[in-house]
Short mmCIF file of C-alpha atoms in Angstrom, two decimals:
data_model
loop_
_atom_site.label_atom_id
_atom_site.label_comp_id
_atom_site.label_asym_id
_atom_site.label_seq_id
_atom_site.Cartn_x
_atom_site.Cartn_y
_atom_site.Cartn_z
CA MET A 1 105.33 59.69 140.14
CA ALA A 2 104.09 57.22 142.71
CA THR A 3 107.21 57.64 144.83
CA GLY A 4 107.01 61.45 144.67
CA ALA A 5 103.35 61.81 145.70
CA PRO A 6 103.82 61.01 149.39
CA ILE A 7 106.55 63.66 149.67
CA LYS A 8 104.29 66.25 148.07
CA TYR A 9 101.33 65.64 150.35
CA LEU A 10 103.54 65.60 153.45
CA GLN A 11 105.18 68.85 152.32
CA LEU A 12 101.78 70.44 151.85
CA ALA A 13 100.63 69.14 155.24
CA ALA A 14 103.71 70.68 156.88
CA GLU A 15 103.10 74.03 155.15
CA LEU A 16 99.45 74.14 156.19
CA ARG A 17 100.38 73.07 159.72
CA ARG A 18 102.81 75.99 159.99
CA GLY A 19 100.15 78.35 158.69
CA ILE A 20 97.71 77.19 161.36
CA ARG A 21 100.33 77.40 164.08
CA ASP A 22 101.50 80.87 162.99
CA GLY A 23 97.96 82.28 162.81
CA ALA A 24 97.34 82.42 159.05
CA TRP A 25 94.21 80.38 159.83
CA PRO A 26 93.15 80.99 163.44
CA PRO A 27 91.19 78.24 165.25
CA GLY A 28 87.71 78.02 163.76
CA SER A 29 88.59 79.69 160.46
CA LYS A 30 87.97 77.96 157.14
CA LEU A 31 90.87 76.82 155.00
CA PRO A 32 90.79 77.17 151.21
CA THR A 33 88.91 74.44 149.36
CA GLU A 34 90.69 71.40 147.97
CA ALA A 35 90.39 72.84 144.46
CA GLU A 36 91.82 76.19 145.57
CA LEU A 37 94.76 74.55 147.35
CA ALA A 38 95.41 72.34 144.32
CA ALA A 39 95.49 75.37 142.04
CA THR A 40 97.69 77.57 144.25
CA HIS A 41 100.20 74.77 144.95
CA ALA A 42 100.17 73.16 141.49
CA LEU A 43 99.12 69.81 142.97
CA SER A 44 96.40 67.30 142.20
CA VAL A 45 93.21 67.32 144.26
CA ASN A 46 94.05 63.81 145.48
CA THR A 47 97.40 65.04 146.85
CA VAL A 48 95.67 67.92 148.63
CA ARG A 49 93.07 65.54 150.05
CA ARG A 50 95.78 63.27 151.47
CA ALA A 51 97.47 66.28 153.13
CA LEU A 52 94.20 67.34 154.73
CA GLU A 53 93.61 63.79 155.93
CA VAL A 54 96.97 63.87 157.71
CA LEU A 55 96.04 67.15 159.42
CA ALA A 56 92.60 65.85 160.37
CA ALA A 57 94.09 62.67 161.86
CA GLU A 58 96.44 64.66 164.10
CA GLY A 59 93.73 67.13 165.13
CA SER A 60 95.05 70.22 163.36
CA VAL A 61 91.90 70.58 161.22
CA GLU A 62 88.27 69.49 161.32
CA ARG A 63 86.60 68.35 158.10
CA ARG A 64 82.85 69.11 158.04
CA GLN A 65 80.75 67.36 155.46
CA GLY A 66 79.42 69.88 152.96
CA ALA A 67 80.99 72.85 154.80
CA GLY A 68 84.74 72.50 154.26
CA THR A 69 87.90 72.20 156.33
CA PHE A 70 88.36 74.29 159.48
CA ALA A 71 91.47 75.02 161.53
CA ARG A 72 91.68 73.74 165.07
CA GLN A 73 94.18 74.48 167.78
CA ALA A 74 96.88 71.97 166.93
CA SER A 75 97.63 69.61 169.75
CA ARG A 76 101.38 69.21 169.63
CA PRO A 77 103.15 66.62 171.75
CA PRO A 78 105.53 68.07 174.35
CA ARG A 79 108.87 68.92 172.78
CA ALA A 80 111.69 66.68 173.87
CA ARG A 81 114.21 68.45 176.10
CA ARG A 82 116.94 69.97 173.97
CA ARG A 83 120.51 70.82 174.92
CA ILE A 84 121.80 73.93 173.16
CA ALA A 85 125.37 75.20 173.21
CA VAL A 86 125.74 78.99 173.22
CA VAL A 87 129.16 80.25 172.09
CA LEU A 88 129.88 83.97 172.60
CA PRO A 89 133.02 86.13 172.60
CA GLU A 90 132.28 87.27 176.17
CA ARG A 91 129.43 87.31 178.69
CA ASP A 92 130.12 90.39 180.85
CA TRP A 93 130.03 93.46 178.57
CA TYR A 94 127.70 93.41 175.56
CA PHE A 95 125.97 90.07 176.02
CA PRO A 96 124.30 89.84 179.49
CA PRO A 97 120.85 90.94 178.17
CA VAL A 98 121.24 88.56 175.20
CA ILE A 99 121.96 85.66 177.56
CA ALA A 100 118.98 86.66 179.71
CA GLY A 101 116.74 86.51 176.61
CA ILE A 102 118.07 83.06 175.71
CA GLU A 103 117.54 81.83 179.28
CA ALA A 104 113.95 83.13 179.35
CA ALA A 105 113.14 81.38 176.05
CA ALA A 106 114.85 78.20 177.30
CA ALA A 107 112.66 78.17 180.41
CA ARG A 108 109.54 78.29 178.21
CA THR A 109 110.66 75.52 175.87
CA ARG A 110 112.17 72.73 177.97
CA THR A 111 115.66 73.65 176.76
CA THR A 112 118.98 73.36 178.58
CA ILE A 113 121.67 75.83 177.56
CA ASP A 114 125.43 75.73 178.09
CA VAL A 115 127.24 79.05 177.60
CA HIS A 116 130.87 79.10 176.44
CA THR A 117 133.13 82.08 175.69
CA THR A 118 136.01 82.43 173.24
CA GLY A 119 137.28 86.01 173.29
CA TYR A 120 137.65 88.09 170.14
CA ALA A 121 139.70 88.18 166.92
CA ALA A 122 142.39 85.62 166.03
CA PRO A 123 142.83 84.14 169.55
CA GLY A 124 139.06 83.85 169.76
CA TRP A 125 138.91 81.92 166.50
CA GLU A 126 141.56 79.51 167.80
CA ARG A 127 139.53 78.84 170.94
CA PHE A 128 136.33 78.65 168.88
CA THR A 129 137.86 75.93 166.67
CA ARG A 130 138.97 73.90 169.69
CA LEU A 131 135.64 74.37 171.44
CA THR A 132 133.45 73.20 168.56
CA GLY A 133 135.19 69.83 168.70
CA ARG A 134 133.99 69.39 172.29
CA LEU A 135 130.25 69.98 171.88
CA ALA A 136 129.24 66.33 171.83
CA GLY A 137 125.76 65.92 173.26
CA ALA A 138 124.48 69.32 172.10
CA ASP A 139 121.49 69.33 169.73
CA GLY A 140 122.25 72.73 168.22
CA LEU A 141 124.40 75.82 168.48
CA LEU A 142 123.80 79.54 168.93
CA VAL A 143 127.00 81.28 167.94
CA THR A 144 128.44 84.78 167.93
CA HIS A 145 131.75 84.22 166.22
CA PRO A 146 134.85 86.12 167.42
CA GLY A 147 134.73 88.68 164.61
CA PRO A 148 135.95 91.41 164.55
CA ALA A 149 133.59 92.12 161.62
CA ASP A 150 129.92 91.14 161.75
CA ALA A 151 130.39 88.88 158.72
CA ALA A 152 132.97 86.10 158.84
CA THR A 153 135.79 85.88 156.33
CA PRO A 154 135.17 83.32 153.54
CA ALA A 155 137.49 80.82 155.28
CA HIS A 156 135.76 81.26 158.64
CA ALA A 157 132.34 81.09 156.96
CA ARG A 158 133.31 77.71 155.48
CA LEU A 159 134.36 76.60 158.96
CA LEU A 160 130.95 77.57 160.34
CA ARG A 161 129.08 75.78 157.57
CA LYS A 162 131.04 72.58 158.28
CA LEU A 163 129.87 72.47 161.89
CA PRO A 164 128.25 69.11 162.71
CA LEU A 165 125.35 70.83 164.49
CA PRO A 166 122.48 72.98 163.23
CA TYR A 167 123.39 76.55 164.16
CA VAL A 168 122.01 80.07 164.19
CA LEU A 169 124.27 83.12 164.06
CA LEU A 170 123.58 85.63 166.80
CA GLU A 171 124.52 89.29 166.19
CA ARG A 172 126.52 88.14 163.18
CA ALA A 173 125.53 88.39 159.51
CA PRO A 174 125.99 85.76 156.80
CA SER A 175 129.26 86.12 154.90
CA GLY A 176 127.59 86.91 151.57
CA ILE A 177 124.60 86.38 149.32
CA ASP A 178 125.62 82.73 148.85
CA ASP A 179 125.66 82.04 152.61
CA PRO A 180 122.37 80.40 153.73
CA SER A 181 123.20 80.59 157.45
CA GLU A 182 120.24 81.48 159.63
CA HIS A 183 120.84 84.50 161.84
CA VAL A 184 119.17 86.94 164.23
CA SER A 185 121.04 90.25 164.32
CA THR A 186 120.65 93.93 165.15
CA ASP A 187 120.11 96.23 162.18
CA HIS A 188 122.88 98.63 163.17
CA ALA A 189 122.63 100.47 159.85
CA GLY A 190 118.93 101.08 160.47
CA GLY A 191 119.76 102.29 163.96
CA ALA A 192 122.19 104.88 162.62
CA TYR A 193 119.48 106.07 160.25
CA LEU A 194 117.01 106.43 163.15
CA ALA A 195 119.52 108.64 164.98
CA LEU A 196 120.08 110.85 161.93
CA ALA A 197 116.37 111.11 161.14
CA HIS A 198 115.74 112.35 164.68
CA LEU A 199 118.55 114.90 164.43
CA ALA A 200 117.29 116.07 161.03
CA ALA A 201 113.81 116.55 162.51
CA LEU A 202 115.38 118.80 165.16
CA GLY A 203 116.90 120.96 162.42
CA HIS A 204 120.49 119.72 162.37
CA ARG A 205 122.18 119.72 158.97
CA TYR A 206 125.89 119.25 159.85
CA VAL A 207 126.58 115.90 161.50
CA ALA A 208 129.58 113.81 162.56
CA LEU A 209 130.24 110.21 163.52
CA ALA A 210 132.55 108.78 166.21
CA CYS A 211 132.71 105.02 165.79
CA ARG A 212 134.89 102.46 167.55
CA THR A 213 136.97 100.61 164.98
CA GLY A 214 137.47 96.87 165.15
CA SER A 215 134.01 96.11 166.54
CA ALA A 216 131.32 94.08 164.81
CA PRO A 217 128.60 96.79 164.90
CA SER A 218 130.90 99.51 163.51
CA ARG A 219 130.57 98.45 159.87
CA GLY A 220 126.77 98.58 159.98
CA ILE A 221 126.71 101.86 161.90
CA SER A 222 129.17 103.48 159.49
CA ALA A 223 127.30 102.25 156.41
CA GLY A 224 123.91 103.31 157.79
CA PHE A 225 125.30 106.71 158.78
CA ALA A 226 126.62 107.37 155.27
CA GLU A 227 123.47 106.16 153.54
CA GLY A 228 121.18 107.93 156.00
CA ALA A 229 123.02 111.26 155.70
CA ALA A 230 122.74 111.10 151.90
CA ALA A 231 119.05 110.18 152.03
CA LEU A 232 118.23 112.97 154.50
CA GLY A 233 120.34 115.63 152.77
CA LEU A 234 122.73 116.03 155.71
CA ARG A 235 126.38 117.06 155.40
CA VAL A 236 128.89 114.76 157.11
CA THR A 237 131.63 117.06 158.39
CA ALA A 238 133.79 114.59 160.34
CA ARG A 239 134.35 110.89 161.04
CA PHE A 240 136.39 110.12 164.12
CA ASN A 241 137.77 106.59 164.44
CA TRP A 242 137.75 105.61 168.08
CA PRO A 243 140.64 103.18 168.69
CA PRO A 244 139.64 99.55 169.12
CA ILE A 245 139.68 97.70 172.41
CA THR A 246 142.32 95.01 171.99
CA GLN A 247 142.46 91.55 173.52
CA CYS A 248 145.15 92.63 176.01
CA ASP A 249 143.39 95.79 177.21
CA SER A 250 142.19 95.54 180.79
CA PHE A 251 139.04 97.39 181.80
CA GLU A 252 141.20 99.83 183.79
CA GLU A 253 143.40 100.48 180.74
CA VAL A 254 140.34 101.07 178.58
CA LEU A 255 138.90 103.61 181.02
CA ALA A 256 142.26 105.36 181.49
CA ALA A 257 142.59 105.93 177.72
CA GLN A 258 139.16 107.45 177.26
CA PRO A 259 139.75 111.10 178.34
CA THR A 260 142.58 111.70 175.86
CA ILE A 261 140.66 110.04 173.02
CA ALA A 262 137.45 111.88 173.88
CA ASP A 263 139.22 115.26 173.96
CA ALA A 264 140.61 114.58 170.48
CA ALA A 265 137.23 113.40 169.20
CA LEU A 266 135.41 116.47 170.56
CA SER A 267 138.02 118.83 169.10
CA THR A 268 137.77 117.14 165.69
CA VAL A 269 133.98 117.23 165.63
CA LEU A 270 133.57 120.82 166.79
CA GLY A 271 136.36 121.97 164.50
CA SER A 272 134.49 120.49 161.54
CA GLY A 273 131.42 122.64 162.16
CA ALA A 274 129.14 119.76 163.16
CA THR A 275 126.20 120.58 165.41
CA ALA A 276 125.30 116.95 166.11
CA LEU A 277 127.28 113.76 166.77
CA VAL A 278 126.37 110.08 166.64
CA CYS A 279 128.74 107.80 168.56
CA PHE A 280 129.20 104.12 169.28
CA GLY A 281 128.65 103.23 172.07
CA ASP A 282 127.57 104.74 175.38
CA MET A 283 131.04 104.27 176.92
CA GLU A 284 132.28 106.65 174.22
CA GLY A 285 129.23 108.83 174.82
CA ALA A 286 130.06 109.11 178.54
CA ALA A 287 133.68 109.99 177.70
CA LEU A 288 132.50 112.69 175.30
CA LEU A 289 130.19 114.16 177.97
CA ALA A 290 133.14 114.34 180.37
CA ALA A 291 135.32 115.94 177.69
CA ALA A 292 132.60 118.51 177.04
CA ARG A 293 132.47 119.40 180.75
CA ARG A 294 136.24 119.83 180.87
CA SER A 295 136.27 122.15 177.87
CA GLY A 296 133.11 124.11 178.67
CA VAL A 297 131.16 122.73 175.70
CA ARG A 298 127.43 122.53 176.38
CA ILE A 299 125.58 119.30 175.53
CA PRO A 300 123.17 119.75 173.81
CA GLY A 301 123.58 123.53 173.52
CA ASN A 302 126.75 123.44 171.44
CA LEU A 303 126.55 119.84 170.28
CA ALA A 304 123.69 117.34 170.19
CA LEU A 305 124.79 113.79 171.04
CA ILE A 306 123.23 110.36 170.35
CA SER A 307 124.73 107.04 171.42
CA CYS A 308 124.32 103.72 169.56
CA GLU A 309 124.01 101.74 172.82
CA ASP A 310 121.93 102.02 175.98
CA LYS A 311 123.74 100.20 178.77
CA HIS A 312 124.39 103.27 180.94
CA ALA A 313 122.97 106.06 178.77
CA ALA A 314 120.06 106.92 181.08
CA THR A 315 122.28 107.40 184.13
CA GLU A 316 124.73 109.96 182.74
CA GLN A 317 124.81 113.51 184.10
CA VAL A 318 123.24 114.56 180.81
CA PRO A 319 121.10 111.47 179.97
CA LEU A 320 122.03 110.26 176.49
CA THR A 321 119.58 109.86 173.69
CA SER A 322 120.28 106.35 172.44
CA VAL A 323 119.65 103.87 169.67
CA ALA A 324 119.47 100.65 171.65
CA PRO A 325 119.71 97.09 170.29
CA GLU A 326 116.80 94.92 171.48
CA LYS A 327 119.22 92.45 173.07
CA PHE A 328 116.78 90.50 175.27
CA ARG A 329 114.37 89.95 172.40
CA LEU A 330 117.26 89.10 170.11
CA GLY A 331 118.47 86.28 172.37
CA GLY A 332 115.01 84.76 172.72
CA LEU A 333 114.28 84.94 169.01
CA ALA A 334 117.62 83.31 168.17
CA LEU A 335 116.80 80.32 170.39
CA GLU A 336 113.27 80.09 168.94
CA THR A 337 114.77 80.09 165.44
CA LEU A 338 117.17 77.26 166.29
CA LEU A 339 114.47 75.15 167.95
CA ARG A 340 112.30 75.65 164.87
CA ARG A 341 115.15 74.36 162.71
CA LEU A 342 115.47 71.28 164.92
CA ASP A 343 111.71 70.63 164.86
CA GLU A 344 111.28 71.34 161.14
CA PRO A 345 114.52 70.60 159.27
CA GLU A 346 112.92 71.34 155.90
CA ALA A 347 111.49 74.74 156.89
CA GLU A 348 112.61 77.82 154.98
CA SER A 349 115.69 79.63 156.29
CA ARG A 350 115.15 82.54 158.65
CA GLN A 351 117.44 85.57 158.39
CA VAL A 352 116.23 88.27 160.77
CA TRP A 353 117.31 91.88 161.28
CA LEU A 354 115.90 93.54 164.42
CA ARG A 355 115.55 97.30 164.28
CA PRO A 356 116.97 99.08 167.37
CA ARG A 357 114.82 101.30 169.56
CA LEU A 358 115.31 105.08 169.68
CA THR A 359 115.02 106.48 173.21
CA VAL A 360 115.03 110.29 173.33
CA ARG A 361 116.66 112.01 176.33
CA GLU A 362 118.26 115.38 177.04
CA SER A 363 121.53 115.01 175.12
CA CYS A 364 120.04 115.85 171.74
CA GLY A 365 117.98 118.83 172.89
CA ALA A 366 114.54 117.26 173.03
CA ARG A 367 112.64 115.09 175.44
CA ALA A 368 110.40 112.16 174.61
CA ALA A 369 106.81 112.35 175.83
CA ASN A 370 107.65 109.47 178.21
CA PRO A 371 111.45 109.27 178.44
CA SER A 372 112.84 106.03 179.86
#
């Protein structure tokens, strides 16, 4: 028992310190009494007293004779400069706002970041494996693995968990309920539900989905679309699988293929009787708008359209209503989560889903009060 007591009081001190720092007890507020803390944490009063003495010695609390223990603004020493490796599939298409969020958080926290890219799918995993052996000197790792799914395969998940650095997954989910990996990711399923809920509120009952296959968000969007349609009593009349962008596709090849694909998607959706369409992402949304113009289909008169992305949605000829991932915030929160892990190795794991933001524009037949 004697050897365990110091661990217990230090654990309690760390928990109370986090509570003060996170605002559970703002500066000047009174903490629970020693007896109350002992009862709620199943500890002896002596153990609680030792924890409070640690906090008082460092200036986190003030102990007032006869009045109790009061929170103070904790004076934390400056954090040592950290070097964080950021490993992403690419840095020019989806991830620029994510990188900007990481850079902004790094500037606030004395952190140096090094960004590396791997590409996607099997070649990306090969480069990822080689790269992780060359990260000597980094204190931690923010990683978006090459996918294509948001969750790694069991073999790739084991590879991640064997990394010699603390890491946080960014826009990637743990591989299963047994995977303790910390992550900060977009709730794509929740975003699809937001789109359907808005369409249902406008009176639409027959809906369709056009989703790019082979992309990490597609699984969440598809699952959220199916669950949301069932919950809202909507009938799904069509699902169009937009072909994936492969490793060898150039940007010019991708753009050249869009009109033919979009014509087929529009024909499938309208032929199914749908009055509203959710698509991923706004590149596909722009292609569908162009296909509608070619065929004389009115957006939103004949078909309401919502995009699950917001990179160019506001600048289209018919501005697209969008469900937009909070990419800047996501990058900053991922770095904050990793720095927390480095500062407090025993802290509880953080697995965060960020809900996207619905921005209403003309393409679904209704304007927001203050459209962006």
